[in-house]
XYZ file of C-alpha atoms in Angstrom:
617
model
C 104.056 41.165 118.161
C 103.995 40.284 114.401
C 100.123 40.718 114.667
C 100.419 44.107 115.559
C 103.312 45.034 113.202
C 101.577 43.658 110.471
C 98.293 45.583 111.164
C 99.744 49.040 111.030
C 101.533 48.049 108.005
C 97.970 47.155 106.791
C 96.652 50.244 108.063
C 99.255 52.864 105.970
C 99.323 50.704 103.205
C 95.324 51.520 102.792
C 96.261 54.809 102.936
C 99.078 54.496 99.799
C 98.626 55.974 96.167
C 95.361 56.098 94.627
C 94.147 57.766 91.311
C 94.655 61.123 91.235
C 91.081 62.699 89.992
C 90.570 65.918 87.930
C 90.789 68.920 89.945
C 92.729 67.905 92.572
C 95.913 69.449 91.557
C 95.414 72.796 91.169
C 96.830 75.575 89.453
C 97.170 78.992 89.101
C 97.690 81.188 85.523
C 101.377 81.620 84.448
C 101.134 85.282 85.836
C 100.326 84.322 88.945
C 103.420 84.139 90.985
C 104.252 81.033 93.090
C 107.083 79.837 95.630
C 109.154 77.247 93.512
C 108.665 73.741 94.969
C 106.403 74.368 97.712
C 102.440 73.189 97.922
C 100.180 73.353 100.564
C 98.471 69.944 101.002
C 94.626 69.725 101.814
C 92.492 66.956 103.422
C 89.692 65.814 103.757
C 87.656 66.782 106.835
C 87.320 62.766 107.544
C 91.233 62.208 106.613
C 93.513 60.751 109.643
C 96.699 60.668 111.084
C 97.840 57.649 108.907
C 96.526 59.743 105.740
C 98.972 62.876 107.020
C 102.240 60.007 107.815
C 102.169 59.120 104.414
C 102.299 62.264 102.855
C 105.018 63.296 105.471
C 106.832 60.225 104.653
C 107.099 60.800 100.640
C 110.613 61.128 99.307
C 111.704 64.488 98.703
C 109.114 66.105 100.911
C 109.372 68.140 103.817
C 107.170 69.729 105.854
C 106.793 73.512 106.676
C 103.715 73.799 108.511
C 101.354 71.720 109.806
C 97.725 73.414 110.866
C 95.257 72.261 112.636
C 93.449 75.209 113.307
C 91.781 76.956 110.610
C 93.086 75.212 107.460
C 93.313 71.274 107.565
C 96.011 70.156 105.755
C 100.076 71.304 105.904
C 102.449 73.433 103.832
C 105.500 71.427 102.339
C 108.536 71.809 100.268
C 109.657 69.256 97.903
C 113.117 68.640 95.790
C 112.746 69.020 91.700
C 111.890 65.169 91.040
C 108.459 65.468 93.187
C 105.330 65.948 91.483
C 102.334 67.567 92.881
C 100.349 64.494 91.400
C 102.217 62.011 93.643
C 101.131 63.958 96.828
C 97.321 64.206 95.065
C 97.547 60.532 94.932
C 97.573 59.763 98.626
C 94.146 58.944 100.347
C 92.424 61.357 102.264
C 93.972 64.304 100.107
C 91.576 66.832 99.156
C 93.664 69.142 97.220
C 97.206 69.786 96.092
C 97.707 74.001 95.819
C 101.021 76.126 94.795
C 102.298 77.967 97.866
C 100.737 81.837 95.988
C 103.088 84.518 96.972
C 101.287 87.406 98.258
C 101.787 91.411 97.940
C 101.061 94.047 100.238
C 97.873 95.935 98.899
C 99.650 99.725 99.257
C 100.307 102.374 96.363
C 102.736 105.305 96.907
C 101.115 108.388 98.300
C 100.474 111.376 96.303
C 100.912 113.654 99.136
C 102.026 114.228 102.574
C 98.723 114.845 104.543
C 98.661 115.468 108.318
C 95.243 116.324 108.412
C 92.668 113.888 109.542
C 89.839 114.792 108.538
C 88.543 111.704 107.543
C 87.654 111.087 111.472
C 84.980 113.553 110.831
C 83.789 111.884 107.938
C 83.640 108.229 109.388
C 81.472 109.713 112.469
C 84.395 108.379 114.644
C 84.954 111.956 116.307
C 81.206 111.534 117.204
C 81.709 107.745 118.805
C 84.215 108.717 120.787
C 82.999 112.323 122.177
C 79.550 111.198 123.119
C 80.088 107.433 123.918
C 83.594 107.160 124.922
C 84.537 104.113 123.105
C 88.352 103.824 122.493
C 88.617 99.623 121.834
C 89.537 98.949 125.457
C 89.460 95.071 126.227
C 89.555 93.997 122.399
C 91.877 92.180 121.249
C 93.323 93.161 117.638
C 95.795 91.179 115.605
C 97.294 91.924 112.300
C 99.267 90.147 109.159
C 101.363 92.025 107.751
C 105.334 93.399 108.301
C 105.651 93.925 111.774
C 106.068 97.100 113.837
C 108.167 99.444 115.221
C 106.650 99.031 118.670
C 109.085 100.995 119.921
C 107.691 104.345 118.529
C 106.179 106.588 120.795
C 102.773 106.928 119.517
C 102.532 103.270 119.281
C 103.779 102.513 122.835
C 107.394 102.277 122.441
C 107.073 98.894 124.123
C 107.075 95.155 123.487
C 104.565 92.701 125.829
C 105.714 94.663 129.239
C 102.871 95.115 132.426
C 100.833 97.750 130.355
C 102.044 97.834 127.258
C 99.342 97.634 123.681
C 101.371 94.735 122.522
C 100.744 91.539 124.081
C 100.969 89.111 121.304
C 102.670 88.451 118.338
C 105.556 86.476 116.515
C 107.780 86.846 113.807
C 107.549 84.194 111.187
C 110.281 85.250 109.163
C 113.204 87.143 109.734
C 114.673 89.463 107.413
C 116.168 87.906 104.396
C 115.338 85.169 101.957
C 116.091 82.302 104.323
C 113.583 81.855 106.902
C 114.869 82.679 110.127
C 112.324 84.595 112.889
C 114.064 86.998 114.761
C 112.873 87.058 118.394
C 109.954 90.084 117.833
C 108.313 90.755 114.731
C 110.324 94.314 114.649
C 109.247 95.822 110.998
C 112.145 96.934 108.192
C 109.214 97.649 105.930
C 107.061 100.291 107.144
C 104.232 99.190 106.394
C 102.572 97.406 109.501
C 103.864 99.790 111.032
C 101.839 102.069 109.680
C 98.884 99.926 109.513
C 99.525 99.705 112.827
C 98.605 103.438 113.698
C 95.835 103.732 111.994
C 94.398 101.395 114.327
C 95.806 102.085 117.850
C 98.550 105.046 117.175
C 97.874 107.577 120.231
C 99.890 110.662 119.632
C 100.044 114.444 118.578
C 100.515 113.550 114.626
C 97.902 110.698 114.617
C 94.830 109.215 116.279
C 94.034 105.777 115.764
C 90.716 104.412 115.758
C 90.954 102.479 118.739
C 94.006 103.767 120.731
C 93.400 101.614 123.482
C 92.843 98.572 122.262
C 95.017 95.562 123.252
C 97.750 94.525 120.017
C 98.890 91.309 118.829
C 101.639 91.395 115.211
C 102.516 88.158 113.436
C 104.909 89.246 110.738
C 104.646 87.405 107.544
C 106.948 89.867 105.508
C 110.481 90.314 105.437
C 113.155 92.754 104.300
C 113.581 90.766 101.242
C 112.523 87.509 100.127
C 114.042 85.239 97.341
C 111.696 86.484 95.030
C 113.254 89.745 94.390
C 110.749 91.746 97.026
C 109.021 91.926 100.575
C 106.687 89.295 99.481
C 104.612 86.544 101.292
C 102.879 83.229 100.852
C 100.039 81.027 101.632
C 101.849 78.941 104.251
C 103.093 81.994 106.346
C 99.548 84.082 106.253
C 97.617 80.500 107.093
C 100.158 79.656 109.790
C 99.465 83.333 111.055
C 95.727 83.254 111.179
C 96.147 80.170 113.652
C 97.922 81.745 115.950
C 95.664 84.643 115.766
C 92.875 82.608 117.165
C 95.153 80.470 120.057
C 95.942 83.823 120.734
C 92.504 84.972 121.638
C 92.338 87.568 119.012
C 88.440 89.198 118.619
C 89.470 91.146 115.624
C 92.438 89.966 112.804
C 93.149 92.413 110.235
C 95.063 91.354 107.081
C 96.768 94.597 104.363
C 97.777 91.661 101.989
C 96.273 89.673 99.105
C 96.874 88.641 95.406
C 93.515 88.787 92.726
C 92.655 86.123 90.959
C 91.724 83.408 93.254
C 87.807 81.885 94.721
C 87.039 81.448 97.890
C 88.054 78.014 97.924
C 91.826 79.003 97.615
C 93.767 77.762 100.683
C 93.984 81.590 102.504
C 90.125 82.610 101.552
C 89.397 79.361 103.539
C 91.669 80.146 106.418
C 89.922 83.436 106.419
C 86.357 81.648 106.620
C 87.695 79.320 108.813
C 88.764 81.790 111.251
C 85.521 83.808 111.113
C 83.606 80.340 111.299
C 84.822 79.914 115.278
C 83.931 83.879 115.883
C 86.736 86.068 115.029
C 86.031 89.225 112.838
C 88.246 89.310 109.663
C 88.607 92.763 108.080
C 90.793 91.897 104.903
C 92.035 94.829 102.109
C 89.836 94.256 98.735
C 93.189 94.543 96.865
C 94.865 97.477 94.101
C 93.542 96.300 91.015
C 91.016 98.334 90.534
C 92.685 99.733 87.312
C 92.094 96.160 86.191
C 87.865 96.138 86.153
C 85.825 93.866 87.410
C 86.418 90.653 89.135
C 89.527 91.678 90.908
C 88.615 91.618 94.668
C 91.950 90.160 96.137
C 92.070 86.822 98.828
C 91.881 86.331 101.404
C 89.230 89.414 101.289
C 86.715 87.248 99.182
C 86.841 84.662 101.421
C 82.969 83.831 102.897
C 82.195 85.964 106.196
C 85.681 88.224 105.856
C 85.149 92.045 105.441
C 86.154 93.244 102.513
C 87.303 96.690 102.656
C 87.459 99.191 100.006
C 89.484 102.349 99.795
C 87.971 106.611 99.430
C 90.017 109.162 99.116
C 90.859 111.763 102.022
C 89.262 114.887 102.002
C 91.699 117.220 102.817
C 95.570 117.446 103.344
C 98.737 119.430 103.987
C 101.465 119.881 102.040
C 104.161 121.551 100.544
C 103.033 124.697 98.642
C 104.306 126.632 95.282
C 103.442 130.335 95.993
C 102.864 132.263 92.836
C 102.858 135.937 92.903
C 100.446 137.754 90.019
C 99.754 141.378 89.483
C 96.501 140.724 88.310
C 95.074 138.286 91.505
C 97.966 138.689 94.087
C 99.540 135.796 95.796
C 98.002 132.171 95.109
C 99.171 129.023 96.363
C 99.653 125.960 94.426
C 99.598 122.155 95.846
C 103.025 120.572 94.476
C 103.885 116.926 94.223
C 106.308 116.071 97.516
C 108.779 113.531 97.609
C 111.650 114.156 100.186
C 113.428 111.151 98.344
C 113.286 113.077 94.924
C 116.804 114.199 93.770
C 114.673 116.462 91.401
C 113.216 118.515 94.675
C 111.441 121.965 93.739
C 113.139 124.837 95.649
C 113.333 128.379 95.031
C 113.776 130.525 97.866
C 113.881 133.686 95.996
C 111.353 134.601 93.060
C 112.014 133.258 89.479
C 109.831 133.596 86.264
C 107.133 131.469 85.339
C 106.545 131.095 81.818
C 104.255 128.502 79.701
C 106.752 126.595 77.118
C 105.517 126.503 73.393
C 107.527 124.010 71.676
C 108.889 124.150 67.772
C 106.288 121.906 67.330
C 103.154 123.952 68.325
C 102.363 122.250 71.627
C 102.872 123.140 74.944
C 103.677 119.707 76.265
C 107.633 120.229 76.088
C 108.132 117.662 73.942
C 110.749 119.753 71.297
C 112.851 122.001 71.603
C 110.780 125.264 72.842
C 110.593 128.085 70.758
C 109.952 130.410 74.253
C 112.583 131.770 76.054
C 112.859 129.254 78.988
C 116.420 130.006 79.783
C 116.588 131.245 83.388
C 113.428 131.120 84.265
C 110.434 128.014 85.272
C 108.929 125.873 82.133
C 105.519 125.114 82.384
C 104.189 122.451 80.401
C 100.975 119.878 80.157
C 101.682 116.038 81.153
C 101.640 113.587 78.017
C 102.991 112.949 74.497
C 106.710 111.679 76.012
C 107.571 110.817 79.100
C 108.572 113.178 82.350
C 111.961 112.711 81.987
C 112.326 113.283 78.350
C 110.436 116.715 79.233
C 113.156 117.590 82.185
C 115.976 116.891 79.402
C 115.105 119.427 77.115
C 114.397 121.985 79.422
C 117.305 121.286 80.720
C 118.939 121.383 77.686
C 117.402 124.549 76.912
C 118.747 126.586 79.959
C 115.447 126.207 82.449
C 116.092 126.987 85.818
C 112.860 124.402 86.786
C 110.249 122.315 85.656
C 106.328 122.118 86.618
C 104.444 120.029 84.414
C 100.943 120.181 85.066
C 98.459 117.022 84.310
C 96.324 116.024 81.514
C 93.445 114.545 83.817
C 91.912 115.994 86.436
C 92.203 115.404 89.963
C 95.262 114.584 92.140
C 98.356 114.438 90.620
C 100.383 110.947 90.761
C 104.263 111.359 91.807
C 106.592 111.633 88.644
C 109.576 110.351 87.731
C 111.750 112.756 85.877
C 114.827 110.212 85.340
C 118.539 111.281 85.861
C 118.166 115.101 85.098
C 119.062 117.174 87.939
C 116.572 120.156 86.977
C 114.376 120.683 89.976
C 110.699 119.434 88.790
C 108.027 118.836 90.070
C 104.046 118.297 89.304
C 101.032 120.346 89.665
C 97.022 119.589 89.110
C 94.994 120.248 85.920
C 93.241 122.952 87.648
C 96.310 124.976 88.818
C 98.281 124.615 85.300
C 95.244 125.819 83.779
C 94.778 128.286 85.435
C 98.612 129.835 85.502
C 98.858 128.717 81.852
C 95.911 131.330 81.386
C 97.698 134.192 83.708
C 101.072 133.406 81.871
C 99.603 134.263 78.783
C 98.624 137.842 79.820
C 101.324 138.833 82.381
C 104.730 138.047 83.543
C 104.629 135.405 86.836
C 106.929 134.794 89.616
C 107.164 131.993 92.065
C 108.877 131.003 95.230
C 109.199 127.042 96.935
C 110.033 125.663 99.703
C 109.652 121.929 101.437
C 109.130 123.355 104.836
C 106.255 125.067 104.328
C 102.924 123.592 104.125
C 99.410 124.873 103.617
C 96.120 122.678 104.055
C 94.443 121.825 100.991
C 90.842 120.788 99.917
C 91.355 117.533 97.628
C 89.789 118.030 94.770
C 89.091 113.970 94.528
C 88.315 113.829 98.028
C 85.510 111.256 99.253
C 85.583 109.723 95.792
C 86.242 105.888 95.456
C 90.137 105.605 94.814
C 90.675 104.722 91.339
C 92.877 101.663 92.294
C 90.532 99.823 94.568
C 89.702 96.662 93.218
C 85.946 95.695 92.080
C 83.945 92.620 92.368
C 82.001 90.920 91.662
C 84.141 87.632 93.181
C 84.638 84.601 90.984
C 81.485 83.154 92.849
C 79.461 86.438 91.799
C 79.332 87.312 95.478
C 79.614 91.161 95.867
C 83.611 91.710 96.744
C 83.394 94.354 98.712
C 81.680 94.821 101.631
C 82.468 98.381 103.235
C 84.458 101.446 102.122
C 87.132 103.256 104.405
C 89.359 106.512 103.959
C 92.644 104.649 101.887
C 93.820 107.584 99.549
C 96.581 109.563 101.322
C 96.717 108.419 105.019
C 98.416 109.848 107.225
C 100.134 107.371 109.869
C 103.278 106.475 111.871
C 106.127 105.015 110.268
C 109.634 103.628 110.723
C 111.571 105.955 113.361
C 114.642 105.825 111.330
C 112.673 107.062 108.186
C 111.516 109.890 109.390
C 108.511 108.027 112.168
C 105.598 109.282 109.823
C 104.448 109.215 106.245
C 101.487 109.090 103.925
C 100.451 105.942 102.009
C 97.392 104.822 99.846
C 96.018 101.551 99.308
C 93.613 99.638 100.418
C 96.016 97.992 103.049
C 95.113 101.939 105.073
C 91.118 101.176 104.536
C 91.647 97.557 106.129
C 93.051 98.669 109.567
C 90.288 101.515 109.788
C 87.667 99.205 110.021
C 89.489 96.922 111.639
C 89.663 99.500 114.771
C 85.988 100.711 114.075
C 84.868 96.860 114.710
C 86.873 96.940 118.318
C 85.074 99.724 118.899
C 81.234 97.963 117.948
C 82.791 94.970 119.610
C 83.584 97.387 122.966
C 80.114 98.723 123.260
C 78.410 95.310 121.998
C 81.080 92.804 123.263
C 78.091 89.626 122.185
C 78.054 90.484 118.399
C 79.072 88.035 116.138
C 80.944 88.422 113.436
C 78.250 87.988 110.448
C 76.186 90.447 112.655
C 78.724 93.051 113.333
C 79.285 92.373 108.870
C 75.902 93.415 108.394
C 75.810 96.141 110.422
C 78.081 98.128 109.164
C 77.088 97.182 105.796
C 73.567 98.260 106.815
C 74.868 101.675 108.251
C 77.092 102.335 106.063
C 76.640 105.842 103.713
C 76.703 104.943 99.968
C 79.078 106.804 98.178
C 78.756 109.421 95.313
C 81.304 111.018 93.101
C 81.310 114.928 95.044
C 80.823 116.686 91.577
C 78.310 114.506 89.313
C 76.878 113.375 92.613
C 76.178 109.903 90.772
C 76.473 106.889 93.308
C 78.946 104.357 93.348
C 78.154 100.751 92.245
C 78.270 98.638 95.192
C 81.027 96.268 93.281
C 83.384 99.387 93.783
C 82.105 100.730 97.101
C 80.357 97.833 98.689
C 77.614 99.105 101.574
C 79.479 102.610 101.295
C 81.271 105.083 103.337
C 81.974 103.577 106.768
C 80.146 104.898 109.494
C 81.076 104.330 113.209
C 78.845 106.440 114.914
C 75.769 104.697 113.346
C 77.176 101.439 113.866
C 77.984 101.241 117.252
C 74.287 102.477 117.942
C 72.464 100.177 115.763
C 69.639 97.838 116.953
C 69.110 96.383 114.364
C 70.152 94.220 110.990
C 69.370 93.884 107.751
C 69.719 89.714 106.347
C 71.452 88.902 104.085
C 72.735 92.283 104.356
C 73.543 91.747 99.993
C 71.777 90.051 97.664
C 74.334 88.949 95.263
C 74.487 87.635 91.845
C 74.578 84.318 92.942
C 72.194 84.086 95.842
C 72.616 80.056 96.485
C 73.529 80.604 99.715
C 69.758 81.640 100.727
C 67.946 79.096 97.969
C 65.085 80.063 96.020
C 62.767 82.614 96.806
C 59.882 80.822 96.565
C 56.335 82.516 95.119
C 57.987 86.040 94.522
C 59.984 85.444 90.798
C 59.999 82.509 89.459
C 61.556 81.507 86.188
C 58.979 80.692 83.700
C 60.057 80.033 79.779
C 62.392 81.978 77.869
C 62.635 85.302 79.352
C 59.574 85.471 80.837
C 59.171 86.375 84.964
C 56.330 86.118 86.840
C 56.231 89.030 90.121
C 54.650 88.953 93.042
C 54.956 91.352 95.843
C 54.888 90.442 99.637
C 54.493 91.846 103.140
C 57.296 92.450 105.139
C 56.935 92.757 109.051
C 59.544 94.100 111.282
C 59.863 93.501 114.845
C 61.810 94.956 117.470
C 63.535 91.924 119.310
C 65.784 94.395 121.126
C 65.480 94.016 125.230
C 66.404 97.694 125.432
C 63.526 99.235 123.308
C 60.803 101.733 124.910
């Protein structure tokens, strides 16, 4: 009996502190935000139980999650006198990593858009007229906030005979304390409406794949300690695992944080997961205001689907009707928010006129030397903030503001402070032109929220401005696939008013996330690196609509998604990129070779396809 005692003393005593080397600790930027006192632990592939007791076993440490699916190693929290460097130190330790808090990848709206239009522009209305696909028999699961399963156009059920959702947990509760309630029921609203884009099957809005079969694992909550609804590593990794016990084909992740390689622990999940054949579809990320290099993990991760965002083409919305002697009655898109204690109503017609300030300019700015008083002050966006601008028309006796951009394209949603003049925000185009009627003739104007006109958007198709570029850290391209993410209409929390219009990337994800269930339907043998390339190969590259100049593939990836073409494809194009750093695929040897200095020697080869398909004619 001593033998044996002594031997597996032996045995975890091998396994004790050794030198930490460089590297092994890791660490993010100070901007970079991170759960206090919490690290996920990596091993080795060849590390063993005895390697995992010890770290387990360390003073101060407890452990949060333990995977042994797609990320070896286990999440832990430690007390203040714990150093990273002593967990390092253990054998078999590959890496010690701060627990990253992650961000959903959505912006706020600029409109309220029923119209879905972009199902014409995807070729989905095509799929599913002539081939009938609707993502029957694929399963789907998503990270992200939960969902109101109990809406109607999202089955108003939870995991009965029949219903879409058959899988899913919460991992978090509501609050800053980590405590799962008993179904991952959102508070958020957004996976919820993540959630319709994919599978919603009702009069306001048609998912992709309405019949597809739904699993949720909520990562977010209500609030977190952090001051937000924010995530972590631990959560999404402990997430993607029970995606894949659960079966899922498809996983689709609205979440990330920029900054990171695809060694990070949740880009390696990611790979993981597509490694043993399920198809990530991952948001790119928001950044895109940023420049290059800010594709968000777990979208960079190797095999994932990195999805970028396009505008919508058209919407409706709330309209400002002007009446004119000169050209009759126009209509003018305003900026909508229902929440905005600054809403634009007039029921009954009040003067329009532009505001020139003491100061020359029409950007409201001064005190205006027109006669505002009673009547709607025009004025162009910049020089001093929106609510500076509401103050002094106020101040001045305006009945209303409309401040029209400086830039063109869609206006963003203003803030006009604590002034309680009604205000609101028009495009470049439209203050133009009733700057230019104003000037020759008197203008009236009536508004209303309840009345809505559809509208042609005037950056519609265009790569959102916020969708994040590559290349990745690796010089790998960042993002694989565009998808309509600029004012998406979708279902939303039934006690906040069940639908609602959001941008972001996190609205692109889903939408190829439901496309793939429907390649996956009709070709149910694909692989995941296969159906990758296909729609990469399919895809239509995107052009700005007026210069008609194409997109680089760092912002738009393969281009526009299209189903259609996917879903009837018979064949691939690999590697379906060739990135800035191609060693992945090695040298291609006896077509460019590096010589001397900057000297290249070409050659040109033969390429012969052949048609391996079983169904060809």
């Amino acid at each position: 009996m001593r033998l044996v005692t002594s031997s597996i003393a032996l045995a975890f005593a091998f396994v004790g502190l050794t030198s930490v080397e460089a590297g092994q600790v890791r660490s993010y930027s100070s901007n970079v935000p991170v759960r206090r006192s919490s690290y996920l632990v990596e091993f080795h592939d060849d590390a063993h139980d005895g390697h995992y007791h010890a770290v387990r076993s360390h003073g101060g440490v407890t452990v949060d999650h333990h995977y042994d699916g797609v990320f070896r190693g286990m999440a832990v929290s430690t007390s203040a006198s714990v150093n990273p460097e002593h967990l390092a130190g253990y054998g078999g330790v590959k890496h010690v990593w701060p627990n990253r808090i992650h961000r959903l990848s959505t912006r706020a709206s600029k409109f309220n858009t029923t119209s879905q239009v972009q199902h014409e522009k995807t070729g989905l209305i095509q799929t599913v007229n002539e081939l009938g696909l609707n993502g029957s028999g694929v399963k789907i699961g998503v990270i992200d906030s939960g969902v109101d399963y109990m809406h109607p156009d999202l089955g108003g059920c939870w995991k009965t005979e029949g219903c879409p959702w058959q899988y899913g947990v919460d991992l978090v509760g509501d609050h800053s304390t980590v405590n799962p309630n008993p179904t991952p029921m959102d508070c958020i609203g957004h996976g919820t409406h993540v959630s319709g884009i994919i599978m919603a099957s009702g009069t306001q809005v048609r998912g992709v794949a309405p019949k597809a079969t739904m699993g949720m694992y909520r990562v977010f909550p209500c609030s977190d300690s952090e001051g937000g609804a924010n995530s972590d590593d631990s959560l999404i990794i402990k997430a993607m695992e029970l995606a894949l016990k659960d079966g899922m084909d498809v996983v689709s992740m609205s979440l990330g944080t920029t900054g990171e390689w695809a060694e990070s622990p949740s880009a390696v999940a990611a790979a993981n997961l597509v490694s043993k054949g399920v198809i990530v579809v991952a948001a790119s990320g928001n950044d895109g205001e940023s420049g290059l290099l800010t594709s968000n993990s777990p979208a960079i991760g190797k095999g994932v689907i990195s999805v970028g965002s396009v505008n919508n083409w058209s919407y409706k919305a709330p309209y400002i009707e002007v009446n004119s002697q000169s050209v009759g009655t126009l209509r003018v898109l305003k900026v909508y928010n229902p929440t905005d204690l600054n809403n634009f109503v007039f029921e009954a017609p009040i003067p329009l006129v532009v505001s020139n300030d003491v100061a020359g300019s029409n950007e409201g700015c001064n005190p205006p030397r027109t006669d505002i008083s009673g009547k709607i002050a025009l004025v162009k966006r910049g020089s001093c903030t929106f609510g500076a601008k509401a103050a002094i028309a106020q101040e001045a006796g305006a009945k209303g503001l409309l401040v029209y951009d400086f830039k063109a394209g869609a206006p963003e949603t203003p803030s006009f402070g604590n002034n309680t003049i009604p205000a609101t925000m028009i495009s470049l185009t439209d203050g133009n032109m009733l700057a230019a009627l104003a000037s020759k003739e008197t203008l009236t104007l009536t508004s209303t929220n309840d009345k809505f006109a559809t509208f042609e958007m005037e950056d519609g198709g265009r790569v959102t401005g916020f969708s994040s570029y590559g290349p990745t850290p690796e010089l790998d391209l960042g993002v694989d696939i565009s998808a309509p993410g600029g004012s998406i209409w979708s279902t939303y929390l039934r006690n906040n008013g069940s639908y609602a219009s959001m941008s972001g990337t996190s609205m692109a994800a889903p939408y190829v996330a439901g496309a793939v269930a429907l390649i996956k339907q009709a070709n149910p043998g694909l692989l995941p690196e296969q159906v990758r390339n296909i729609l990469s190969a399919t895809a239509k590259p995107v052009a700005d609509p007026k210069t008609g100049q194409k997109y680089t593939p760092f912002q738009s990836g393969g281009g526009l998604i299209n189903i259609y073409d996917a879903v009837k494809s018979r064949a691939t194009i690999d590697p379906p990129t060739l990135p800035l750093n191609d060693t992945a695929f090695g040298l291609f040897t006896g077509v460019i070779h590096r010589l001397t200095g900057d000297n290249y020697r070409w050659a040109s080869r033969t390429l012969k396809i052949k048609n391996t398909d079983t169904r060809r004619g």
